[in-house]
mmCIF file of C-alpha atoms and ligand atoms in Angstrom:
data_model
loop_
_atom_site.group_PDB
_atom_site.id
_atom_site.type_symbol
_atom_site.label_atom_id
_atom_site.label_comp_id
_atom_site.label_asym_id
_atom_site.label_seq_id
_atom_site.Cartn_x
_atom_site.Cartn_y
_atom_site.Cartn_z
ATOM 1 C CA UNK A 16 1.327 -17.290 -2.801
ATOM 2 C CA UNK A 17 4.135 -19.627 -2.044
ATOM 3 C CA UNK A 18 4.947 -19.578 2.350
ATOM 4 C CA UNK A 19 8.299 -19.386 2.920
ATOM 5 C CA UNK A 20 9.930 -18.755 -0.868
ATOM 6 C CA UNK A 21 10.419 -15.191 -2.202
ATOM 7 C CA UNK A 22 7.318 -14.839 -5.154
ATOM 8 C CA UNK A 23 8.823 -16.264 -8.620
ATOM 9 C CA UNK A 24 5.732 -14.004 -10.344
ATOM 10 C CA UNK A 25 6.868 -10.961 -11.611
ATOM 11 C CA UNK A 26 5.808 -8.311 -9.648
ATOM 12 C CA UNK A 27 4.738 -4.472 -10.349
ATOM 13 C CA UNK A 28 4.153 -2.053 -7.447
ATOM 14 C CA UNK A 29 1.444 0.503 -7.773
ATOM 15 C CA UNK A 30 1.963 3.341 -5.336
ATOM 16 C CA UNK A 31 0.983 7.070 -4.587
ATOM 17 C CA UNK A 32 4.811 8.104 -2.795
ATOM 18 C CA UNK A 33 3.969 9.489 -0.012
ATOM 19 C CA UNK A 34 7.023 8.647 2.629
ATOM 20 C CA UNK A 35 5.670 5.281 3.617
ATOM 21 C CA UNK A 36 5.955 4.211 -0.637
ATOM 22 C CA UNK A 37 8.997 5.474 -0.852
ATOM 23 C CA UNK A 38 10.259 3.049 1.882
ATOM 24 C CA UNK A 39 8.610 0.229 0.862
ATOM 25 C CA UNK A 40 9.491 0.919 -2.343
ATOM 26 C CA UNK A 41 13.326 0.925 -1.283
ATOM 27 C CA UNK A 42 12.328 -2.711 0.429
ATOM 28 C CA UNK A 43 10.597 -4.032 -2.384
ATOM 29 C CA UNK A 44 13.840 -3.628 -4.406
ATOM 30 C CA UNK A 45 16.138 -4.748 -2.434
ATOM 31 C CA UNK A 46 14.111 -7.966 -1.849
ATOM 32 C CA UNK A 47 12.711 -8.862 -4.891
ATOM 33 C CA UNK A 48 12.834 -8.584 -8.916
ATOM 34 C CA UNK A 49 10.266 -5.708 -9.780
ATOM 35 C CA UNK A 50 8.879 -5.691 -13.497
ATOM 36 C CA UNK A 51 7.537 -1.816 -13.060
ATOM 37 C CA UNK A 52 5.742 0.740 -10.587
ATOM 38 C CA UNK A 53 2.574 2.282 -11.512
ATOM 39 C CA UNK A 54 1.717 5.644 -10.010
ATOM 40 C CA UNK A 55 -1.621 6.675 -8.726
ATOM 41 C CA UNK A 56 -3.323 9.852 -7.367
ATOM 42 C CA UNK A 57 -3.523 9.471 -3.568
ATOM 43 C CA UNK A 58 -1.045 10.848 -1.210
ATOM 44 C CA UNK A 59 -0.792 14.471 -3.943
ATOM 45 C CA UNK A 60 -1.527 14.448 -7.292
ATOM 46 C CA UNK A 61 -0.631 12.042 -10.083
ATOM 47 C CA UNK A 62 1.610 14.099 -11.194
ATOM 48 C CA UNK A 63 3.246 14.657 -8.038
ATOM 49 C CA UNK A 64 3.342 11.049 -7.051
ATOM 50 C CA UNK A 65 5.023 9.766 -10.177
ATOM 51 C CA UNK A 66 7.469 12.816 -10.217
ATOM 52 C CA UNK A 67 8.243 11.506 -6.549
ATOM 53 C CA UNK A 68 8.602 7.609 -7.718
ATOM 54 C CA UNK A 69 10.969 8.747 -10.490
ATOM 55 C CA UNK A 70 13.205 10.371 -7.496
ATOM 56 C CA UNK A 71 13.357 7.669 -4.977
ATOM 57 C CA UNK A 72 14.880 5.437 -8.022
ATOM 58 C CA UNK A 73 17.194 8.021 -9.112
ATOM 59 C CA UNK A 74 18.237 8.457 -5.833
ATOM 60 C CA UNK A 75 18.962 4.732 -5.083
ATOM 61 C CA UNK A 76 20.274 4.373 -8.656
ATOM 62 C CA UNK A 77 17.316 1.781 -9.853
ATOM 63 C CA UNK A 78 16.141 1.950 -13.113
ATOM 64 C CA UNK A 79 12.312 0.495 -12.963
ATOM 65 C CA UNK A 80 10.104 1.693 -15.614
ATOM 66 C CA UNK A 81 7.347 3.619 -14.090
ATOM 67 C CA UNK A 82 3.756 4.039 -15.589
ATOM 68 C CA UNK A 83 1.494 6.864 -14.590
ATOM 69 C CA UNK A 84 -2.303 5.634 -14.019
ATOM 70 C CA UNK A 85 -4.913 7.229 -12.502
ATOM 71 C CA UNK A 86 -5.376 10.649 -11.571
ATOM 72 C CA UNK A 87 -9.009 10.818 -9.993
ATOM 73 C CA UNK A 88 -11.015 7.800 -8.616
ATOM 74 C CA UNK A 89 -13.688 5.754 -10.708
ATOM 75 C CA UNK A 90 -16.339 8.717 -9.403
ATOM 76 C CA UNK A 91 -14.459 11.564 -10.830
ATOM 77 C CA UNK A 92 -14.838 13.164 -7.358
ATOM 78 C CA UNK A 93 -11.217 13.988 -6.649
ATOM 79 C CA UNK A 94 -9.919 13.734 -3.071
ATOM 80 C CA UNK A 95 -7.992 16.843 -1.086
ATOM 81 C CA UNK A 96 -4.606 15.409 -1.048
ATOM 82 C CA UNK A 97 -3.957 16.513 2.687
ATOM 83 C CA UNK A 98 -0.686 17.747 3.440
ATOM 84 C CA UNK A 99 0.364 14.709 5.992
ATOM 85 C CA UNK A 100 2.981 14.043 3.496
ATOM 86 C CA UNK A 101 3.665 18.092 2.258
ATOM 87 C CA UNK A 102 3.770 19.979 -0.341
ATOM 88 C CA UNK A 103 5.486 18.198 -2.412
ATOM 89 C CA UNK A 104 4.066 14.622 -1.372
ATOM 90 C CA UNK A 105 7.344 13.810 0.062
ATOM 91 C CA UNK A 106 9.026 16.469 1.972
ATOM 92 C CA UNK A 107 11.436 16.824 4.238
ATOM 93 C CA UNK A 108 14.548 15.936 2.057
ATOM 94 C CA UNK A 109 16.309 17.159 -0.958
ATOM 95 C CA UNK A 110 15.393 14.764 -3.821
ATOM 96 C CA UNK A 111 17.682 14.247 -6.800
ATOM 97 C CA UNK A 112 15.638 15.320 -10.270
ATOM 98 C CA UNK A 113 14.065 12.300 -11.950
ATOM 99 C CA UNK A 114 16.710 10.852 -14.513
ATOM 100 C CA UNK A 115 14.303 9.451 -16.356
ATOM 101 C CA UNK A 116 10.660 9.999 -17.866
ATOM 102 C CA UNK A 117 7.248 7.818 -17.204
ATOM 103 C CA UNK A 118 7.025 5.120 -19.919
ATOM 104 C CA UNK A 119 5.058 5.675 -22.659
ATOM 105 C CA UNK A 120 2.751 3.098 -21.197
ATOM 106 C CA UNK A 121 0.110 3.787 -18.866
ATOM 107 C CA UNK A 122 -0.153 1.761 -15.226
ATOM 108 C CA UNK A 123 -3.697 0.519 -16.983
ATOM 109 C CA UNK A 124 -1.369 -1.149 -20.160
ATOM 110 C CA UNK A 125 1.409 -2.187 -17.911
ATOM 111 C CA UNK A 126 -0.670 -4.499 -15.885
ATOM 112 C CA UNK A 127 -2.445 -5.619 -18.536
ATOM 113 C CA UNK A 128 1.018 -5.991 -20.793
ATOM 114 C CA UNK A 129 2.765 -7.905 -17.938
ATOM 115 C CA UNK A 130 -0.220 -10.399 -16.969
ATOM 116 C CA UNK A 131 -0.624 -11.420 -20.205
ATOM 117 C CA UNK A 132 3.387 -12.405 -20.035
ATOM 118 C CA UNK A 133 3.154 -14.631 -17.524
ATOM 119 C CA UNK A 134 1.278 -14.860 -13.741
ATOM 120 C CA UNK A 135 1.423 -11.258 -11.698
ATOM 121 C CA UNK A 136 1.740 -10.114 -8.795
ATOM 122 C CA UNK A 137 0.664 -6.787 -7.439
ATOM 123 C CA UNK A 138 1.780 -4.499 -4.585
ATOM 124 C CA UNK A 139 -1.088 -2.088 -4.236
ATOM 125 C CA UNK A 140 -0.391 0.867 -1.905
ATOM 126 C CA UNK A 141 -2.440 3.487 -2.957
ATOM 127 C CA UNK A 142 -6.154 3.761 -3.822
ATOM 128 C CA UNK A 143 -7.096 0.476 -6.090
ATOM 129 C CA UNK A 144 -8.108 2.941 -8.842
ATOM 130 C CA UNK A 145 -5.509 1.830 -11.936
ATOM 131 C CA UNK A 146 -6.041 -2.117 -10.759
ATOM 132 C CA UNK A 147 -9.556 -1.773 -10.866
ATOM 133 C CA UNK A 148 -9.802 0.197 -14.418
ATOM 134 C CA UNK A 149 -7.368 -3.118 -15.600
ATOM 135 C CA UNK A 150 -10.220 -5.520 -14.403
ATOM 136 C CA UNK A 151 -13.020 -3.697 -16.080
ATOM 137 C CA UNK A 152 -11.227 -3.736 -19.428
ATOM 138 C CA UNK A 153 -10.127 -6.812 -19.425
ATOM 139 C CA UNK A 154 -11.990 -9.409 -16.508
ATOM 140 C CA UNK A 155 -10.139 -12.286 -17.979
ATOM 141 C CA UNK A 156 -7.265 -10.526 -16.061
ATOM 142 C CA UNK A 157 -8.234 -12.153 -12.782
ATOM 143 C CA UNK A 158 -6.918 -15.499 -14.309
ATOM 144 C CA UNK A 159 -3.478 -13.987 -14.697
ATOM 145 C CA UNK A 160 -2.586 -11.814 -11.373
ATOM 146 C CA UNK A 161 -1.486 -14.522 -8.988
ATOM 147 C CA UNK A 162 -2.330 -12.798 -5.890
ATOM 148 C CA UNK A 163 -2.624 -8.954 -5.099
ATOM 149 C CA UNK A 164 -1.014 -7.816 -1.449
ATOM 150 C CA UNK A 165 -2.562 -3.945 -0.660
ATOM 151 C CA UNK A 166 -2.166 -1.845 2.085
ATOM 152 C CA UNK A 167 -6.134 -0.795 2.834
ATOM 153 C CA UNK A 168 -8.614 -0.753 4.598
ATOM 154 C CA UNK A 169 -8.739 -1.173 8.819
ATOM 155 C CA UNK A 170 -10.552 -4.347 11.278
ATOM 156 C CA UNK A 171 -11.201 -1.152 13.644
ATOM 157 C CA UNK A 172 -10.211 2.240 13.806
ATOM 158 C CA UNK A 173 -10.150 4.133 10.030
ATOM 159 C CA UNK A 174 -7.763 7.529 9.374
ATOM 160 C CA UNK A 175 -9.779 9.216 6.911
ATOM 161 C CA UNK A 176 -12.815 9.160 8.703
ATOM 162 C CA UNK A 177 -14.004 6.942 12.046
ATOM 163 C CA UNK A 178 -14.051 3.990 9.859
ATOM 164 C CA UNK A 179 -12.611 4.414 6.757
ATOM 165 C CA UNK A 180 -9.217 3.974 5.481
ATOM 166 C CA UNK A 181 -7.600 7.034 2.803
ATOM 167 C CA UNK A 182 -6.443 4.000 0.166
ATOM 168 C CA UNK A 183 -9.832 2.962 0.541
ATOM 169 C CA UNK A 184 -11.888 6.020 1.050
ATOM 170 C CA UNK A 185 -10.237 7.824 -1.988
ATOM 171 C CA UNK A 186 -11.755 5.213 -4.303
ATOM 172 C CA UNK A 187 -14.364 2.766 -2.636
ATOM 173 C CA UNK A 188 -15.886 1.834 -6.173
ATOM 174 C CA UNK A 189 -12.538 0.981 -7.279
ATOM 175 C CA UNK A 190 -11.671 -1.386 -3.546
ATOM 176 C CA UNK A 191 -15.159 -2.789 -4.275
ATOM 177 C CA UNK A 192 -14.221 -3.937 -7.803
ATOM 178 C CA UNK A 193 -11.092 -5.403 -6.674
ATOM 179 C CA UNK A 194 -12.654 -6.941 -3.768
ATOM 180 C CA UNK A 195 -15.026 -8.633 -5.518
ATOM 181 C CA UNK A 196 -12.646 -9.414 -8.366
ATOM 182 C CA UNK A 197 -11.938 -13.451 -6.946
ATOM 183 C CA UNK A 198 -8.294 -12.761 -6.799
ATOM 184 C CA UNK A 199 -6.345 -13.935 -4.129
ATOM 185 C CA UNK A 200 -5.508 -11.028 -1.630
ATOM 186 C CA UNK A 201 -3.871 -10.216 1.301
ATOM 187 C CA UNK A 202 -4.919 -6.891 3.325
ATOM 188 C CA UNK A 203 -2.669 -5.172 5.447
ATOM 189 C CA UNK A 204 -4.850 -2.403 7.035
ATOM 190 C CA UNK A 205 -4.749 0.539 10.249
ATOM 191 C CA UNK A 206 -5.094 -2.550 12.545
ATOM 192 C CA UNK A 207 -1.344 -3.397 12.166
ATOM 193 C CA UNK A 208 0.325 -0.915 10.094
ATOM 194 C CA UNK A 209 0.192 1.855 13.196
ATOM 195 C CA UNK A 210 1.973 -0.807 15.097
ATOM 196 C CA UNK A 211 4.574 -0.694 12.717
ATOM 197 C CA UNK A 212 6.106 3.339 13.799
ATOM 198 C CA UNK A 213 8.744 5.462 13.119
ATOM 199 C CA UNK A 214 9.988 7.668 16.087
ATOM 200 C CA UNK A 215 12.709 9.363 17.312
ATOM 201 C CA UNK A 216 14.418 6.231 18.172
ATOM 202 C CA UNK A 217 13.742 5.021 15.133
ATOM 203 C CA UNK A 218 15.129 7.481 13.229
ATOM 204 C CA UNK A 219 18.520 7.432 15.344
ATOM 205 C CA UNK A 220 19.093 4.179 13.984
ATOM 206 C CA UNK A 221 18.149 5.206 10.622
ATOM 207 C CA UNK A 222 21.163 7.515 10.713
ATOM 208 C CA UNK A 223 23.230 4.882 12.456
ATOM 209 C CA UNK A 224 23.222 2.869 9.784
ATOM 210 C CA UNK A 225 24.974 5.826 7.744
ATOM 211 C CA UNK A 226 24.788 6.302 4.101
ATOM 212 C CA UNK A 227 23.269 8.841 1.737
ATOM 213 C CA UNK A 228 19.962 7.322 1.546
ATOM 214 C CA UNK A 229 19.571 6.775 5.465
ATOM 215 C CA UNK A 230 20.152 10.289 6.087
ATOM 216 C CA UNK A 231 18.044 11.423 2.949
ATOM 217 C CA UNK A 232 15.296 8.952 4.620
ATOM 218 C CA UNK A 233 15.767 10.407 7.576
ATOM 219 C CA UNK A 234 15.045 13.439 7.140
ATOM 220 C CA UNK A 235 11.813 12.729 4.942
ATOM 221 C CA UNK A 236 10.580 10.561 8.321
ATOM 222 C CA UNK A 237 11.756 13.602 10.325
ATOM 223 C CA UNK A 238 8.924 15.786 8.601
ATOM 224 C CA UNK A 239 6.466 12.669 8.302
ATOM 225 C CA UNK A 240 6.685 12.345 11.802
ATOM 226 C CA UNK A 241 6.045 15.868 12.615
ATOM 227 C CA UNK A 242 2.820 15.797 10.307
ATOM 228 C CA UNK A 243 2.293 12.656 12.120
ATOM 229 C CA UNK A 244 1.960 14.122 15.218
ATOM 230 C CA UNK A 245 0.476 17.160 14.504
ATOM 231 C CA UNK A 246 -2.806 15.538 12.144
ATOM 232 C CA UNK A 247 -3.324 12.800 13.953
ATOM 233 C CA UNK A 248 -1.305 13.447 17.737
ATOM 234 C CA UNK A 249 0.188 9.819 17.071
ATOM 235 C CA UNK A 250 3.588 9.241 18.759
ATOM 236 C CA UNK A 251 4.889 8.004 16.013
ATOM 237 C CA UNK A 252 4.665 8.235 11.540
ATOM 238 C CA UNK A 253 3.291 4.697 10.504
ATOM 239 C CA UNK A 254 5.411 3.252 7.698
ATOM 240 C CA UNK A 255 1.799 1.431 5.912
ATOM 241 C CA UNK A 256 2.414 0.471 2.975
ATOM 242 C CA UNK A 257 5.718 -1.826 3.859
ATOM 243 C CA UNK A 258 2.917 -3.878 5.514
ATOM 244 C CA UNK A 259 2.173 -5.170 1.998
ATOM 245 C CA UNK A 260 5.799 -6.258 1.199
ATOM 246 C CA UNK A 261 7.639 -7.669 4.098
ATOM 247 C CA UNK A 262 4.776 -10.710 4.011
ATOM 248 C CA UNK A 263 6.662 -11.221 0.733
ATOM 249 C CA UNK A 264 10.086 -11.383 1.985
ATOM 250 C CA UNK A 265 9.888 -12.039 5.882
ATOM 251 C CA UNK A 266 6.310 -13.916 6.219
ATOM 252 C CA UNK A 267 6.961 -14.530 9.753
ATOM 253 C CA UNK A 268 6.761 -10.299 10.532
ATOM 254 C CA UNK A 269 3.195 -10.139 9.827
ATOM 255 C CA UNK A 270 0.161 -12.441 10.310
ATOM 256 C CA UNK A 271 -3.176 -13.447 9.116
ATOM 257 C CA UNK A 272 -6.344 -14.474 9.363
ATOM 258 C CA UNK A 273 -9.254 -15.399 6.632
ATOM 259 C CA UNK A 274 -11.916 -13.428 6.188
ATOM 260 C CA UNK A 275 -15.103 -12.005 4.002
ATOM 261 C CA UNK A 276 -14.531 -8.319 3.466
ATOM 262 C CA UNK A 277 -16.807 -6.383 1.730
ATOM 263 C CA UNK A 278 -16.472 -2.201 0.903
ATOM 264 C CA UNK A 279 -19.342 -0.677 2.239
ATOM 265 C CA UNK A 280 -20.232 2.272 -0.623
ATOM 266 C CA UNK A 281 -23.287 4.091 0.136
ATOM 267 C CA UNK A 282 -23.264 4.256 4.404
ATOM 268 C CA UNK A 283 -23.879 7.969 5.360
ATOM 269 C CA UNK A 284 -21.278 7.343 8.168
ATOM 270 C CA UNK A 285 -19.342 4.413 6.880
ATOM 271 C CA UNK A 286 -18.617 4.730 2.814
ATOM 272 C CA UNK A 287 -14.908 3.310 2.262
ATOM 273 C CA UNK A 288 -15.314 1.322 5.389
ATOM 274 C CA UNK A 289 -13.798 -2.424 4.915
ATOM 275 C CA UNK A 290 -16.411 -4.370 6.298
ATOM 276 C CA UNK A 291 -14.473 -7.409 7.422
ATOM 277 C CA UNK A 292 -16.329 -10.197 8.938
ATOM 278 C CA UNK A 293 -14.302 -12.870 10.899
ATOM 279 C CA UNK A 294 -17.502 -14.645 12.391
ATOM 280 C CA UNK A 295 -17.336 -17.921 9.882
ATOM 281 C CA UNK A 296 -21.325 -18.173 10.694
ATOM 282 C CA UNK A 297 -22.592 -21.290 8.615
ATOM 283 C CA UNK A 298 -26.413 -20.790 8.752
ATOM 284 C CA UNK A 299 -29.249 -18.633 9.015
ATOM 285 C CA UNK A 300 -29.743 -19.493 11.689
ATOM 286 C CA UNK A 301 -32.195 -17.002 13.443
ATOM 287 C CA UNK A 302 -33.709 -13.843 11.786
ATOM 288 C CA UNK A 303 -31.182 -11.513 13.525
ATOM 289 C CA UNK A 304 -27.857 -14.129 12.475
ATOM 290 C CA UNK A 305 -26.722 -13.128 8.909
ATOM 291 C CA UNK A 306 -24.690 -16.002 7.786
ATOM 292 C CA UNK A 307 -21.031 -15.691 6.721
ATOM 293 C CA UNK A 308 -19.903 -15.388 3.267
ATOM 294 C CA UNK A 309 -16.952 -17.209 1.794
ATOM 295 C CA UNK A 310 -13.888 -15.523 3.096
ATOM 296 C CA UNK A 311 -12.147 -14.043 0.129
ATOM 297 C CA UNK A 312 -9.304 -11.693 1.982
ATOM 298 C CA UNK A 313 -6.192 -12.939 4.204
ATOM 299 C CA UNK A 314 -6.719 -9.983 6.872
ATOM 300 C CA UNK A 315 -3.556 -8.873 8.770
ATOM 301 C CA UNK A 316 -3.882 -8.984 12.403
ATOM 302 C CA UNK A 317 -0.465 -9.122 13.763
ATOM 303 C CA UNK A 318 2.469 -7.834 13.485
ATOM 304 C CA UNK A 319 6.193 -7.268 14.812
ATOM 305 C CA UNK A 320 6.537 -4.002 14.206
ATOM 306 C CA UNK A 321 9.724 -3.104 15.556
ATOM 307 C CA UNK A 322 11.142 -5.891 13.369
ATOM 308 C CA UNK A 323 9.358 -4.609 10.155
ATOM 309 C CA UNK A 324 10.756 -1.101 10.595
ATOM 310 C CA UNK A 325 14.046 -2.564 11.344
ATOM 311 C CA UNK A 326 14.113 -4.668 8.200
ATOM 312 C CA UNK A 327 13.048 -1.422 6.111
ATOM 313 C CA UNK A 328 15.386 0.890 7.526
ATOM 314 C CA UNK A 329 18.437 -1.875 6.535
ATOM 315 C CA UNK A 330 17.213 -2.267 2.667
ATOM 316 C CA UNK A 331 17.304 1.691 2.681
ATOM 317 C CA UNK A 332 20.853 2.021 3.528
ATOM 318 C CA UNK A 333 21.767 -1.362 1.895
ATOM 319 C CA UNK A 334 21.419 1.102 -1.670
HETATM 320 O O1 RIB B 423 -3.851 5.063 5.078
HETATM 321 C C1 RIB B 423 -2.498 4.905 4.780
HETATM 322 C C2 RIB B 423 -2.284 4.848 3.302
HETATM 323 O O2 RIB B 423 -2.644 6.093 2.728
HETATM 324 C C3 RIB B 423 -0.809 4.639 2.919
HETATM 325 O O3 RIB B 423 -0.743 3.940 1.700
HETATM 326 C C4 RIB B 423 -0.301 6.035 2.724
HETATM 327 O O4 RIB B 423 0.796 6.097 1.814
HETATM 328 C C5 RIB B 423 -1.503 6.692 2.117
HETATM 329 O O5 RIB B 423 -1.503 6.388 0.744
HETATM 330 CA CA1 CA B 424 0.508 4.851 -0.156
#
């Protein structure tokens, strides 16, 4: 991944809207030149999500193709939706009726259709099902996706359980695969993305900036904030998943360390926990020392969140 350049791959999103896609999808558009958005199950149904993709574009007047993937994770055990982001997926707005229908191809031949044209990048923001299924069809696809750059996965505290994160937790077979894929990856997890909040305040200047889609936005962030407070008494609605763009457009918003992470699957306690281990330990050294494995994840561990929300909020009303 190039440092201070905007990515010259082409680039697909795969997302589960939810209030905090919709945003970054809105930023990812604005920013850079997106080849297609794949839909997942995740934040409501598949059918829900991609119905909710297909209105954020018609609303902002974009015309991406979007390909519906997955609509269960690798273990067929599907995952309560949760009502954090409604009924709906996204409520709290009026959304304009999709203008136009899911391609005919699925997220699964989308990725594999556009990494075979030429490198790819991926912005995952949902659970890592449809990437996953890619890499077990084809595994030569590891040598073209250039880098992947998820929101998943937490250094501390998780949201769907103590530990776990929901992108992860929904599908840990499918995080593992990915995680063990080789491909270059950046992780923006809980750690930062709750530093990066939508309150109140926040939403004043969302309105500020005036503009159909700020006050659309605003009220969806109105309701996410409400569930916000209510599921999880935070003071204010996280906006995640733009984690896993701005590093693409504003790299100096967000930053990283190296380390090994591994998805822990079959902990009583701990399955979809990202087991991230910063230590760098060389040796074996004594019997109670496990030593370090080759770091294969650029972990986010700060950010400027006030900046990041700022920077979102301005691509929304810039449609
Ligand atoms: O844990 C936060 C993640 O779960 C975000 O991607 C949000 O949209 C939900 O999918
Ligand atoms: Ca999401």
């Amino acid at each position: 991944m190039r440092e201070n350049d905007l990515p010259t791959e082409r680039i697909l999103i795969d997302c589960d809207p939810g209030h905090d896609d919709a945003a970054a999808i809105l930023y990812a558009a604005r920013h850079l030149d997106l080849a297609g958005i794949t839909t997942v199950f995740g934040n409501n149904s598949l059918e829900a999500t991609t119905r909710n993709a297909l209105s954020v574009l018609a609303l902002a007047g974009l015309d991406i193709p979007v390909h519906m993937g997955a609509g269960r994770p690798l273990s067929g055990v599907e995952m309560p939706a949760g009502d954090l982001h409604g009924k709906t997926g996204l409520d709290g707005a009026a959304l304009p009726e999709p203008v136009t229908s899911p391609h005919a191809l699925s997220a699964g031949e989308a990725i594999l259709r556009h990494a075979e044209a030429g490198p790819l990048g991926i912005i995952a923001l949902g659970p890592l099902t449809n990437l996953a299924q890619a890499l077990e069809v084809n595994s030569g696809l590891t040598e073209r996706i250039a880098w992947i750059s998820l929101m998943g996965g937490t250094t501390g505290v998780g949201n769907s359980t103590s530990v776990a994160e929901f992108n992860i937790y929904c599908d840990p077979e499918a995080a593992d695969i990915v995680f063990r894929s080789g491909l270059p990856i950046r992780m923006a997890g809980l750690n930062v993305t709750r530093q990066v909040g939508v309150g109140e305040e926040e939403i004043v200047y969302l309105r500020s900036l005036g503009g159909r889609l700020s006050t659309t936005f605003a009220g969806l962030f109105e309701f996410y904030l409400e569930r916000s407070r209510t599921i999880f008494r935070l003071q204010k609605a996280s906006l995640h998943d733009a984690c896993a763009v701005v590093p693409l457009v504003h790299p100096d918003l967000i930053g990283f360390r190296k380390a090994n992470v591994v998805i822990e699957l079959v902990g009583r306690h701990t399955r979809g926990m990202t087991v991230c281990d910063f230590r760098g330990v060389a040796l074996k050294d004594l019997q109670a020392i496990t030593r370090s494995q080759e770091s294969n994840v650029e972990v986010a561990v700060e950010v400027n969140g006030e900046k990041v929300v700022r920077k979102v909020f301005e691509a929304i009303a810039s449609f």
